[in-house]
Structure formats: structure tokens, C-alpha cells
PDB file of C-alpha atoms in Angstrom:
ATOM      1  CA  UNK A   1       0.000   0.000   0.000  1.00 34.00           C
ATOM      2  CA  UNK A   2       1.106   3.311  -0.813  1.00 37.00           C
ATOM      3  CA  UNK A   3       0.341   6.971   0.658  1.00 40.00           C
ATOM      4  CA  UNK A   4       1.277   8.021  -3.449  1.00 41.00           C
ATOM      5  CA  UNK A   5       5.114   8.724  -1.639  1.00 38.00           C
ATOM      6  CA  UNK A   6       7.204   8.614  -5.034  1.00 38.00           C
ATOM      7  CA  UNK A   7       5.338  11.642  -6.279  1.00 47.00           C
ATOM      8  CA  UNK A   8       6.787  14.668  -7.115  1.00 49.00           C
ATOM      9  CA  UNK A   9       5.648  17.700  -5.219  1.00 48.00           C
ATOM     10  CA  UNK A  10       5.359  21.017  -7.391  1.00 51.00           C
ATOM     11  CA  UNK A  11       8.053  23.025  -8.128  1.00 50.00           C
ATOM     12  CA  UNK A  12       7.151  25.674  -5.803  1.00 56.00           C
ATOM     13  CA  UNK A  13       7.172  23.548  -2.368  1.00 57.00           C
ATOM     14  CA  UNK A  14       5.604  25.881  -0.166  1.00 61.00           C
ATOM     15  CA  UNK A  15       2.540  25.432  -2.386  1.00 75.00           C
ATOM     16  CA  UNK A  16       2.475  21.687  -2.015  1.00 87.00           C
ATOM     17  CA  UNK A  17      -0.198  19.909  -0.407  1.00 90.00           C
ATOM     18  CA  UNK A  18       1.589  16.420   0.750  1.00 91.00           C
ATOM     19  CA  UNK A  19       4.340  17.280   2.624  1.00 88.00           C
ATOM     20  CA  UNK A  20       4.452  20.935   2.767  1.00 81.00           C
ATOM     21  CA  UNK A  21       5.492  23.026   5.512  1.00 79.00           C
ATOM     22  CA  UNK A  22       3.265  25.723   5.637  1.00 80.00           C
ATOM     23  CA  UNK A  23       1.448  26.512   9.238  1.00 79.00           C
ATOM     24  CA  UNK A  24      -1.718  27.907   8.030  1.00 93.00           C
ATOM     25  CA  UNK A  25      -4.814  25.747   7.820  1.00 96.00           C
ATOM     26  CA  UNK A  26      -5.329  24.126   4.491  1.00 97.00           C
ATOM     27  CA  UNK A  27      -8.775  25.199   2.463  1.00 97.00           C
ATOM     28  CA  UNK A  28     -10.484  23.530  -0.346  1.00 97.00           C
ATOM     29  CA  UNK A  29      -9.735  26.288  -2.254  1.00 97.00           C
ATOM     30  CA  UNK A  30      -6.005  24.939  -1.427  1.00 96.00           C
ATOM     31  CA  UNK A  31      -7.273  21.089  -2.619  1.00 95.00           C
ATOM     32  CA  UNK A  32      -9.172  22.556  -5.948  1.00 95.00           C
ATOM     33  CA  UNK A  33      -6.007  24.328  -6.841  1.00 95.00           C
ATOM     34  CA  UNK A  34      -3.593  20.574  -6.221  1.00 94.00           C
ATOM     35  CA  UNK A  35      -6.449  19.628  -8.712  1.00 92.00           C
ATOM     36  CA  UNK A  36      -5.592  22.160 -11.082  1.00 93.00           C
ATOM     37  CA  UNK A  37      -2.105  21.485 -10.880  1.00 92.00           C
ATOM     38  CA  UNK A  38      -2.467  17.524 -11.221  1.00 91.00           C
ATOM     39  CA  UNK A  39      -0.631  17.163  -7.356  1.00 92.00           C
ATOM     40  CA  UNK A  40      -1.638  13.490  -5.704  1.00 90.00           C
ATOM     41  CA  UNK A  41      -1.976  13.716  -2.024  1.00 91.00           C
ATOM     42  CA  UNK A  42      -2.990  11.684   0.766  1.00 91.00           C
ATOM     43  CA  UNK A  43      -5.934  11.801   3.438  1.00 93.00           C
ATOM     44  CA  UNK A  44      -5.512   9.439   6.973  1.00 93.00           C
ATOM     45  CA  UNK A  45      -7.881   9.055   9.812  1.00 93.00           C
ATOM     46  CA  UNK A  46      -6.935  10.108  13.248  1.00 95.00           C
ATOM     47  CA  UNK A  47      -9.101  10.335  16.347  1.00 95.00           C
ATOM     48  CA  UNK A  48      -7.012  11.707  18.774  1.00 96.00           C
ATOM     49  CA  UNK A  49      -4.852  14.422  19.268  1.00 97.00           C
ATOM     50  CA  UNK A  50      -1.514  12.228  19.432  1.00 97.00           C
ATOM     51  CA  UNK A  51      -1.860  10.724  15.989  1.00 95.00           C
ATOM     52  CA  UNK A  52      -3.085  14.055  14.533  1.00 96.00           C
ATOM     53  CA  UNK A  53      -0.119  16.076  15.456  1.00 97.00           C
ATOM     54  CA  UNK A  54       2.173  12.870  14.048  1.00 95.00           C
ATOM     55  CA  UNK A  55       0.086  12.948  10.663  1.00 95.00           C
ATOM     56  CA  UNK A  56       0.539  16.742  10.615  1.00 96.00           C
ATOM     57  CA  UNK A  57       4.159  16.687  10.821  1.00 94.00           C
ATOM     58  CA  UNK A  58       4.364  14.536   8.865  1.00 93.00           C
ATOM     59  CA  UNK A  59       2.915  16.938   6.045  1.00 94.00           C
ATOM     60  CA  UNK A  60      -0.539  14.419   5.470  1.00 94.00           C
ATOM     61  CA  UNK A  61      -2.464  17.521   3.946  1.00 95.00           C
ATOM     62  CA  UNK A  62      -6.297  15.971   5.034  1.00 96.00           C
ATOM     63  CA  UNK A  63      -7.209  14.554   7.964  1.00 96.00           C
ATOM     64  CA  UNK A  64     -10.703  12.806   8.794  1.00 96.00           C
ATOM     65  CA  UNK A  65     -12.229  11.962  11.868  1.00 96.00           C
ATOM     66  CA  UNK A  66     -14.338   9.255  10.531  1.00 93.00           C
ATOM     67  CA  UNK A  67     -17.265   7.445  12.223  1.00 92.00           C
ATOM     68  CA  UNK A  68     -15.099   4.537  12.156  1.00 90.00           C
ATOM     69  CA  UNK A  69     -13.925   5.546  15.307  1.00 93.00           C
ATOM     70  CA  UNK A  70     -16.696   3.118  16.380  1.00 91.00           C
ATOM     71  CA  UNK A  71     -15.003   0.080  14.740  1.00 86.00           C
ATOM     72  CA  UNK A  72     -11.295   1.282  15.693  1.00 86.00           C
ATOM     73  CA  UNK A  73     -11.567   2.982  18.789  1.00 87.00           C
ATOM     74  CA  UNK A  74     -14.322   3.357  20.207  1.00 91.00           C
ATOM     75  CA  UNK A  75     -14.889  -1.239  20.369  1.00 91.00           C
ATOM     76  CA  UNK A  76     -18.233  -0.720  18.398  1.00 91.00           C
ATOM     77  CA  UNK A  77     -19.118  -3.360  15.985  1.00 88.00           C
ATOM     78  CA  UNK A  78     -20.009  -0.977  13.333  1.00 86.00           C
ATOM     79  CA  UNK A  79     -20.379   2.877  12.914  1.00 89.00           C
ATOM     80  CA  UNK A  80     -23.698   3.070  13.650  1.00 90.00           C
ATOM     81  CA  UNK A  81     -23.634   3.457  16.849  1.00 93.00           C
ATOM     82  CA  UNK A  82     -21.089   6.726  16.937  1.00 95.00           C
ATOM     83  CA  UNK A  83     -22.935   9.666  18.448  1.00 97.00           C
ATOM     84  CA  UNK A  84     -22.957  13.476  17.747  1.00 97.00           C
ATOM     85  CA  UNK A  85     -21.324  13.328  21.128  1.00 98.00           C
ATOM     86  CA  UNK A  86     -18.381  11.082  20.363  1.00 97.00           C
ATOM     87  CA  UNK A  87     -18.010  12.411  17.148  1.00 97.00           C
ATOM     88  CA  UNK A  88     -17.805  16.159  18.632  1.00 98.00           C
ATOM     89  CA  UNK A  89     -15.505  15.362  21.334  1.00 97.00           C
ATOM     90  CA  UNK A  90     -12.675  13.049  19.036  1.00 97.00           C
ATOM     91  CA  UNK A  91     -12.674  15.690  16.161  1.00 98.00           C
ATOM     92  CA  UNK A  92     -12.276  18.560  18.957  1.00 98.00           C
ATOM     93  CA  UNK A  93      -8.879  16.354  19.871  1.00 98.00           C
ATOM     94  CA  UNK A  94      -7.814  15.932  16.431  1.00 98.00           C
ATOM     95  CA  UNK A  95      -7.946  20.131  15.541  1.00 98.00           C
ATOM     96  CA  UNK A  96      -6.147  20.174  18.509  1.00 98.00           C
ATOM     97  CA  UNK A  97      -3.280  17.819  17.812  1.00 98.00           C
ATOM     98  CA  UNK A  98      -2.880  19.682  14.307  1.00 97.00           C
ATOM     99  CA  UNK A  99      -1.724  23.079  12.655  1.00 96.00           C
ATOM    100  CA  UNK A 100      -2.424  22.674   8.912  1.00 97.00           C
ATOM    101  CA  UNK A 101      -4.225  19.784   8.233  1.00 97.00           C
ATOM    102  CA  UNK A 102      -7.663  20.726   7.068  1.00 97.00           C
ATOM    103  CA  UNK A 103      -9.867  18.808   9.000  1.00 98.00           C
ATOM    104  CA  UNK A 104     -13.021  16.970   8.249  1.00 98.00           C
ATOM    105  CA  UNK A 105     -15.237  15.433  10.672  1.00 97.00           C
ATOM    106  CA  UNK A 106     -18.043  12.669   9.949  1.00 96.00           C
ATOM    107  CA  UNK A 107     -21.570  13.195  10.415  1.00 97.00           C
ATOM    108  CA  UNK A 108     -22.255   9.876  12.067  1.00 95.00           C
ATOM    109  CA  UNK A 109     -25.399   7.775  11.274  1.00 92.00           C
ATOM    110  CA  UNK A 110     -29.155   9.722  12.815  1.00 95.00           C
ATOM    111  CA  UNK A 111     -27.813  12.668  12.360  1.00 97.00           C
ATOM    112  CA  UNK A 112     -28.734  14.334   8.753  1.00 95.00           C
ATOM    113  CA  UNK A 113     -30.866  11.350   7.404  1.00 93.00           C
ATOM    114  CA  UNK A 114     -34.126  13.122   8.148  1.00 95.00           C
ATOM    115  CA  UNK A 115     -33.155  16.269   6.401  1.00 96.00           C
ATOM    116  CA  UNK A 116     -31.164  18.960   5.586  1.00 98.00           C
ATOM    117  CA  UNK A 117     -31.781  21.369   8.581  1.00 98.00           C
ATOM    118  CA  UNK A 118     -30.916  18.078  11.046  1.00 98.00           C
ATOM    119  CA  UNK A 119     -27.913  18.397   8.820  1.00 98.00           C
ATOM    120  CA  UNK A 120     -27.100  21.894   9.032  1.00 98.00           C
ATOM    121  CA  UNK A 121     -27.413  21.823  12.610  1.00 98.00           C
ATOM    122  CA  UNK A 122     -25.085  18.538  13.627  1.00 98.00           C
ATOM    123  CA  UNK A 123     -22.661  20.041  10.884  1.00 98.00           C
ATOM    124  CA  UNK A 124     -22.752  23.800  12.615  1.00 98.00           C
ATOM    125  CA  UNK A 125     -21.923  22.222  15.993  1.00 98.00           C
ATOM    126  CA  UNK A 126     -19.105  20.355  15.005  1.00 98.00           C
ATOM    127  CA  UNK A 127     -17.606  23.167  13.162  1.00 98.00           C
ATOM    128  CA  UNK A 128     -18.104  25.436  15.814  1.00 98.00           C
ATOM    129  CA  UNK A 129     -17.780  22.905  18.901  1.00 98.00           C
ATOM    130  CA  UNK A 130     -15.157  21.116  17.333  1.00 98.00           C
ATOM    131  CA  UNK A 131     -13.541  23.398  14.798  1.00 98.00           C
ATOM    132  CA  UNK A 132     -13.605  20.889  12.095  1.00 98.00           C
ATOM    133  CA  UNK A 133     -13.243  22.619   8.229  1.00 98.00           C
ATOM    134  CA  UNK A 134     -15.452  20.366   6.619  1.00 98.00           C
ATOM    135  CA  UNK A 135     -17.685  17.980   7.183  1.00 98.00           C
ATOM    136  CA  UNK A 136     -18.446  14.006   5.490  1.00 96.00           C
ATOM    137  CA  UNK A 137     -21.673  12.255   4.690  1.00 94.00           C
ATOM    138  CA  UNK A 138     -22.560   9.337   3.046  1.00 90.00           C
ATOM    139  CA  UNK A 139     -25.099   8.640   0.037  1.00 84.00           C
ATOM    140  CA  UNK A 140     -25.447  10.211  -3.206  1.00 83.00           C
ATOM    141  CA  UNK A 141     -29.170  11.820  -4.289  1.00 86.00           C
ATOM    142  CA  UNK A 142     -30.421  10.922  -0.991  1.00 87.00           C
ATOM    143  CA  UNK A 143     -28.156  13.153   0.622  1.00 93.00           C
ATOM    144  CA  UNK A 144     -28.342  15.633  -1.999  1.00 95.00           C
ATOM    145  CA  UNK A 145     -30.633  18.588  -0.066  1.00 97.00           C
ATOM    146  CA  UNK A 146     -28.311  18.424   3.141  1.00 97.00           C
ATOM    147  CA  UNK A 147     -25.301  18.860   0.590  1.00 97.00           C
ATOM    148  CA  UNK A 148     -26.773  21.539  -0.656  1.00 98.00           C
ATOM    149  CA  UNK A 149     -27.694  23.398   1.965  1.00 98.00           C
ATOM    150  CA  UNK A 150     -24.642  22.886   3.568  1.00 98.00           C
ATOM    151  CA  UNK A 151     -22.662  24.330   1.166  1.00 98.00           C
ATOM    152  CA  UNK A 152     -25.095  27.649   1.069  1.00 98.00           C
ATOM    153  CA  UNK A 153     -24.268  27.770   4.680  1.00 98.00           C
ATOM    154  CA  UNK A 154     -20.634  28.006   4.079  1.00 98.00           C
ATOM    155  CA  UNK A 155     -19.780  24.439   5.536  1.00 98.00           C
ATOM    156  CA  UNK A 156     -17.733  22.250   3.129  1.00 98.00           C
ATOM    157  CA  UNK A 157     -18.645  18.792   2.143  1.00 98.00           C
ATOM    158  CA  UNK A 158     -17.050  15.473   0.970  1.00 97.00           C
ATOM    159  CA  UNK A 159     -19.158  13.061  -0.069  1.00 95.00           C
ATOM    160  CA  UNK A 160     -18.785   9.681   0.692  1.00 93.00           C
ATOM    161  CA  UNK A 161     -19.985   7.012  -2.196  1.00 91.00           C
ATOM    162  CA  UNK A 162     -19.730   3.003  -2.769  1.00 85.00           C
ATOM    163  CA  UNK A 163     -19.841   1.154   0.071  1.00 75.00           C
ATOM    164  CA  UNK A 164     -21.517   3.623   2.899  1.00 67.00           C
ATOM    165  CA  UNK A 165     -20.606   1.743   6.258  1.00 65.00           C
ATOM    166  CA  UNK A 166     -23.605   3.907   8.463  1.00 67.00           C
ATOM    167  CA  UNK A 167     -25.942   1.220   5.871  1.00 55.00           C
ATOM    168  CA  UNK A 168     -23.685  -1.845   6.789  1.00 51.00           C
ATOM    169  CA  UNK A 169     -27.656  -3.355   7.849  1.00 50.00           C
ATOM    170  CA  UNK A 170     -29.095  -3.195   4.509  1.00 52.00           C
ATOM    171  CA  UNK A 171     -25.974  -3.393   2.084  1.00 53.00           C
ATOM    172  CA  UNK A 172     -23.287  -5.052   4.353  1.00 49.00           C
ATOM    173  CA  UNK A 173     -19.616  -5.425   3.848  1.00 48.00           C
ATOM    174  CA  UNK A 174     -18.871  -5.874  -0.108  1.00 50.00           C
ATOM    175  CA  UNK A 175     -17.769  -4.122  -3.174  1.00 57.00           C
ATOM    176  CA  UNK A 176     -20.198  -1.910  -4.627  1.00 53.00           C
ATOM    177  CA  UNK A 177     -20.847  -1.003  -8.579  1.00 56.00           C
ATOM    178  CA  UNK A 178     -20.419  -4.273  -9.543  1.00 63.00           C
ATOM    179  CA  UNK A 179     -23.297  -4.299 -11.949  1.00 75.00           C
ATOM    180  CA  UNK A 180     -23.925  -2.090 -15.093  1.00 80.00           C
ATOM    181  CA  UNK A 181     -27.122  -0.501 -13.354  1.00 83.00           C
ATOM    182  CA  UNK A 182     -25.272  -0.062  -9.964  1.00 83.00           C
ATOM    183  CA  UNK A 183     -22.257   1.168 -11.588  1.00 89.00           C
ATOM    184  CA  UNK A 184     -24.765   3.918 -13.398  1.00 91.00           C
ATOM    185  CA  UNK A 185     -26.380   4.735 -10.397  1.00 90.00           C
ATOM    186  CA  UNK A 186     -22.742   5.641  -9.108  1.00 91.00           C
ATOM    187  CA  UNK A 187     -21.283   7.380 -11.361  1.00 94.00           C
ATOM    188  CA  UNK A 188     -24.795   9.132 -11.987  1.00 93.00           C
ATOM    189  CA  UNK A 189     -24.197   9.733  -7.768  1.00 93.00           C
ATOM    190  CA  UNK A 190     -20.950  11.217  -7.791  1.00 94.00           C
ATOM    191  CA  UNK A 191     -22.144  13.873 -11.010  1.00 96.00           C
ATOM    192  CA  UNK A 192     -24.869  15.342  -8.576  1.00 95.00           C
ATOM    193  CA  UNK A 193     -22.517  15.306  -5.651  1.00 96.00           C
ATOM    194  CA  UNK A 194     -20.129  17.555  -7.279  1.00 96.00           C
ATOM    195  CA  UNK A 195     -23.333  19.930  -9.068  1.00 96.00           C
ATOM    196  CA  UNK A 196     -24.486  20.171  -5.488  1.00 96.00           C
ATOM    197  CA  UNK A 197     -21.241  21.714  -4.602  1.00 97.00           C
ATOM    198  CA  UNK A 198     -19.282  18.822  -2.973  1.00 97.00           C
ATOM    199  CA  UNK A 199     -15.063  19.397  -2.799  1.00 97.00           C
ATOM    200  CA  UNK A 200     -14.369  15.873  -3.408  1.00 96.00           C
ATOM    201  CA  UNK A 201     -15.958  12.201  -3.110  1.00 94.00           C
ATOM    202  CA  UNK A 202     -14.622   9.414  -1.555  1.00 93.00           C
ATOM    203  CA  UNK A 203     -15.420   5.900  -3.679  1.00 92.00           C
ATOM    204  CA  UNK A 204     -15.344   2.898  -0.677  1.00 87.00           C
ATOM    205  CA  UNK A 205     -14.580  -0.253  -2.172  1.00 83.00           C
ATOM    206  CA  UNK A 206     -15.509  -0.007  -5.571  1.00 87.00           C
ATOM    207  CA  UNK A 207     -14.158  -1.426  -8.794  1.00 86.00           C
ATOM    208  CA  UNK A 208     -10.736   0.275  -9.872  1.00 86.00           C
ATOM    209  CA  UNK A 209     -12.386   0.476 -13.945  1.00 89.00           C
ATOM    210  CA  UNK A 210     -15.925   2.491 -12.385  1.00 90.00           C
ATOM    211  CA  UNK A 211     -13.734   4.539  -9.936  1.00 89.00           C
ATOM    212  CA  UNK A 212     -11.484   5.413 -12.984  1.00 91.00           C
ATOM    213  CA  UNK A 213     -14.289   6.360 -14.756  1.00 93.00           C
ATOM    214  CA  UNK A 214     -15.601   8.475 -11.831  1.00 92.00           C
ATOM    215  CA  UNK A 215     -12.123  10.101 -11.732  1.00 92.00           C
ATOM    216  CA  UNK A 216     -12.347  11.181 -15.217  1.00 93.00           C
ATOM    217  CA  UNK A 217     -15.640  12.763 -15.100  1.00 94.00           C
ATOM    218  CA  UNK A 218     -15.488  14.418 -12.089  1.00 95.00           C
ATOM    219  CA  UNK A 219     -13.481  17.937 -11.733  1.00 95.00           C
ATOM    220  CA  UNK A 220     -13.308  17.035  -7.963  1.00 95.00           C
ATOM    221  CA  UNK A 221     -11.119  14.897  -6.047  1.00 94.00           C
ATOM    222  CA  UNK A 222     -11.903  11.348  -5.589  1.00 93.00           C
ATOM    223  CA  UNK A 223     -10.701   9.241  -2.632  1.00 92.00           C
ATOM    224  CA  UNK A 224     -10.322   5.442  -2.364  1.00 88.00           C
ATOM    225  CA  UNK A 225     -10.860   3.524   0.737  1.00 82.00           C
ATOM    226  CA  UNK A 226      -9.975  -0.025   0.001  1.00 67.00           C
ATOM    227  CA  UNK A 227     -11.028  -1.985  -3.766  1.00 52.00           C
ATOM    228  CA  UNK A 228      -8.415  -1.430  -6.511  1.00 49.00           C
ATOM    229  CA  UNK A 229      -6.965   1.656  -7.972  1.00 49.00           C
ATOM    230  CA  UNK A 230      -8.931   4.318 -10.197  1.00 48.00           C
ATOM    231  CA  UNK A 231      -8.937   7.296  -7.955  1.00 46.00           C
ATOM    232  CA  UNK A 232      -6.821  10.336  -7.400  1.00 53.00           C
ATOM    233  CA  UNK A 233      -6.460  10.424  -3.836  1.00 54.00           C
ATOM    234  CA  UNK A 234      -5.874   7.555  -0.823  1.00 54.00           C
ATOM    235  CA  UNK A 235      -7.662   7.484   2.292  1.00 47.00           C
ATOM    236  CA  UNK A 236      -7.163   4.502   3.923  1.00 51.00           C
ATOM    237  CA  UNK A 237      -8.245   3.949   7.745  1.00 49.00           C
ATOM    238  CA  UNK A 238      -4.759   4.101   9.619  1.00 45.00           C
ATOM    239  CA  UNK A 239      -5.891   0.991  11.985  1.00 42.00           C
ATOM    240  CA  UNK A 240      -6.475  -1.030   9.243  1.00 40.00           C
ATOM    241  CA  UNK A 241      -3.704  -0.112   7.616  1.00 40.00           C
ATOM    242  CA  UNK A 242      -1.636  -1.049  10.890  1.00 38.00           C
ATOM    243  CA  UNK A 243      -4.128  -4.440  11.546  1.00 40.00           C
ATOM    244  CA  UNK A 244      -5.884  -2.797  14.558  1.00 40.00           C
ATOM    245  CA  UNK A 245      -9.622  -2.035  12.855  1.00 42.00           C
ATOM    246  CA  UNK A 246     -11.824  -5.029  15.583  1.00 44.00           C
ATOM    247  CA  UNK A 247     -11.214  -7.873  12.866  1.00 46.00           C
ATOM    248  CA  UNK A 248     -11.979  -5.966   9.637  1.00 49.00           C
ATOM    249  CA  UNK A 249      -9.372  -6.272   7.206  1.00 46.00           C
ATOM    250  CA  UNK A 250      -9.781  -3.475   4.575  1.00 46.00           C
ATOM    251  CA  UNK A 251      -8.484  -4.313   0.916  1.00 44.00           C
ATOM    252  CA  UNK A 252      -5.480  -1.718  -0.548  1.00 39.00           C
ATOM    253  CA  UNK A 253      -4.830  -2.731  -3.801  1.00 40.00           C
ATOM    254  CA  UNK A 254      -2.194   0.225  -5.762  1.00 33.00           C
TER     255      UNK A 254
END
């Protein structure tokens, strides 16, 4: 597995995004303009302030604290169970363990599914509670009105596409977009995520052909999490990475 190390940064290193030195927080204005400029870079979980300030250092230019905190730290057996709570508190810690990173903190499962002002509101607290720069949720057209108005509000968003852990009851663990319909209904997914003003999407174990073809239509970032290759960006889930994620074992094919 690789965090895309062998890349080369852009001539102008205080402009870099993986790796740079700069103390001031990165924006996505910062992550559209590595777009522009064709610069690979890396995102890691962290849900403490410890592991934070090592990823920071360390120049990793995104950091999420992801609702699987609740599979990784937190001895859940899914993320389903994370609260606005937990989820307020950890990301709090990780925007204090860190200097540049731009931050982006999951809204965990009940707390934007019954619309977009539920959404606006668990996304204001943990931007202003936690200090977070962005916020995550999962689901394509389904989540389409909370991205929206989320965005109007001045709140980032990632989306998060493919397999969507917070619906580990209905679709379980498994590679998504396998079919020609579900591979549409991706692709179709990602489109709207981006027209509704999303920064970048992150593709969760899907096919490294459909996440290619994502990539390629997209004028956003795309992040994997586990399945093949295909997208821009990696985000793998450090305690998988380091065989510490309750039993799960993540795939990281580069």
C-alpha cells in the first residue's frame, strides 16, 4: 500500500499539499487548486490528538475523523452506533493535535438522514464545537438537499460514495458497482454530488475500472478507501492499515 510517496511535489514547495510546511490551515480552495495542478496527495484518519499532530508533521495535507472511530476505537461493531457526542468530542482532539491539516469530521449515522436542517445543525456544531473545516456524509441523491444546503451555509462537504458503512444493515460489507445498473447509479451519484457543490468524493470499495471512470468525469477529487486503484487520492483507515480495525481487514490494492 502506498500513501502516493514517489510523487513529485510542485516546483514551488511551499505550495504543495503532501508534505508541505506551511502553518496555516489548508482550504479547499487549497485542494481545488492541487487539482488544477495535477498534485496526488494523501488523506488518513486520526481520532485523537496524538496521531493528529504525528500525521501533521508529517505533512498528510487531510485529515478525517471518521465514524469509524466506532469500529477502531471506540470497540463498536459498526459505525452506527457513533454519536454526535463522540463524534464532537474526538474531532475537537484531532484540531487540537494539528496546525495545517484541514480537517473533516463525519456526520455519524441519525444525524442528517431526516433532512437537511438536522444536517445543518449537527454540521454547525461540530464546526463550531469542534472546529472541524469540513464535514463528510454518506449517500449520493439521498443526501443531496443536506449537501446543498450545507454548502449555502458556508460548511464544506465530501461526499462519501460506494460502500456507505452507516448502511452496513441493509448493504453489508462488499464491493459496490459491480453491476452495469449499480455502476450507473454511481457514477450518476458522484455527477450530482459535485453539481451540489461537494469538494471531493470518496469511492469505498468499488471497482478500480468504475472509480477510474468516476475520476475522469469528475473535476473534484476522488478518494479510495480499500477496492483497486482508479482514484486520485488515498484514504485509507490508519488501523487497518496497521491491523488494529476489531477484525476488519480493509483491501489496498495500488
Amino acid at each position: 500500500m502506498t500513501l502516493q510517496a514517489a510523487q513529485k511535489p510542485p516546483a514551488d514547495s511551499s505550495k504543495a499539499l503532501y508534505g508541505g510546511k506551511g502553518t496555516r490551515r489548508i482550504t479547499v480552495h487549497d485542494i481545488a487548486a492541487a487539482k488544477a495542478r495535477g498534485e496526488k496527495w494523501p488523506m488518513l484518519t486520526a481520532y485523537d490528538a496524538m496521531t493528529a499532530s504525528v500525521f501533521d508533521e508529517a505533512g498528510i495535507p487531510v485529515i478525517l475523523v471518521g465514524d469509524s472511530m466506532g469500529n477502531c476505537h471506540l470497540g463498536y461493531d459498526t459505525t452506527v452506533p457513533v454519536t454526535m457526542d463522540e463524534m464532537t468530542l474526538l474531532s475537537a482532539a484531532v484540531v487540537r493535535g494539528t496546525r495545517r491539516a484541514l480537517v473533516v469530521g463525519d456526520l455519524p449515522f441519525g444525524s442528517y438522514q431526516e433532512g437537511p436542517v438536522q444536517a445543518l445543525r449537527n454540521a454547525t456544531r461540530l464546526v463550531k464545537d469542534a472546529g472541524v473545516n469540513a464535514v463528510k456524509l454518506e449517500g449520493g441523491e439521498r443526501s443531496l438537499p443536506q449537501t446543498e444546503l450545507l454548502v449555502q451555509a458556508g460548511i464544506p462537504v465530501m461526499s462519501h460514495l460506494g460502500l456507505t458503512p452507516q448502511s452496513v444493515n441493509t448493504m453489508g460489507y462488499r464491493v459496490q458497482g459491480r453491476s452495469d445498473e449499480a455502476a450507473h447509479r454511481l457514477l450518476s451519484d458522484a455527477k450530482a454530488a459535485q453539481d451540489a457543490g461537494a469538494f471531493a468524493v470518496v469511492l469505498e470499495l468499488v471497482p478500480a475500472e468504475l472509480a477510474a471512470e468516476v475520476t475522469r468525469s469528475l473535476h473534484i477529487p476522488t478518494i479510495g478507501i480499500g477496492g483497486g486503484g482508479g482514484r486520485e487520492e488515498r484514504g485509507p483507515v490508519y488501523a487497518a492499515v496497521i491491523g488494529a480495525a476489531g477484525g476488519r481487514v480493509l483491501r489496498f490494492d495500488t
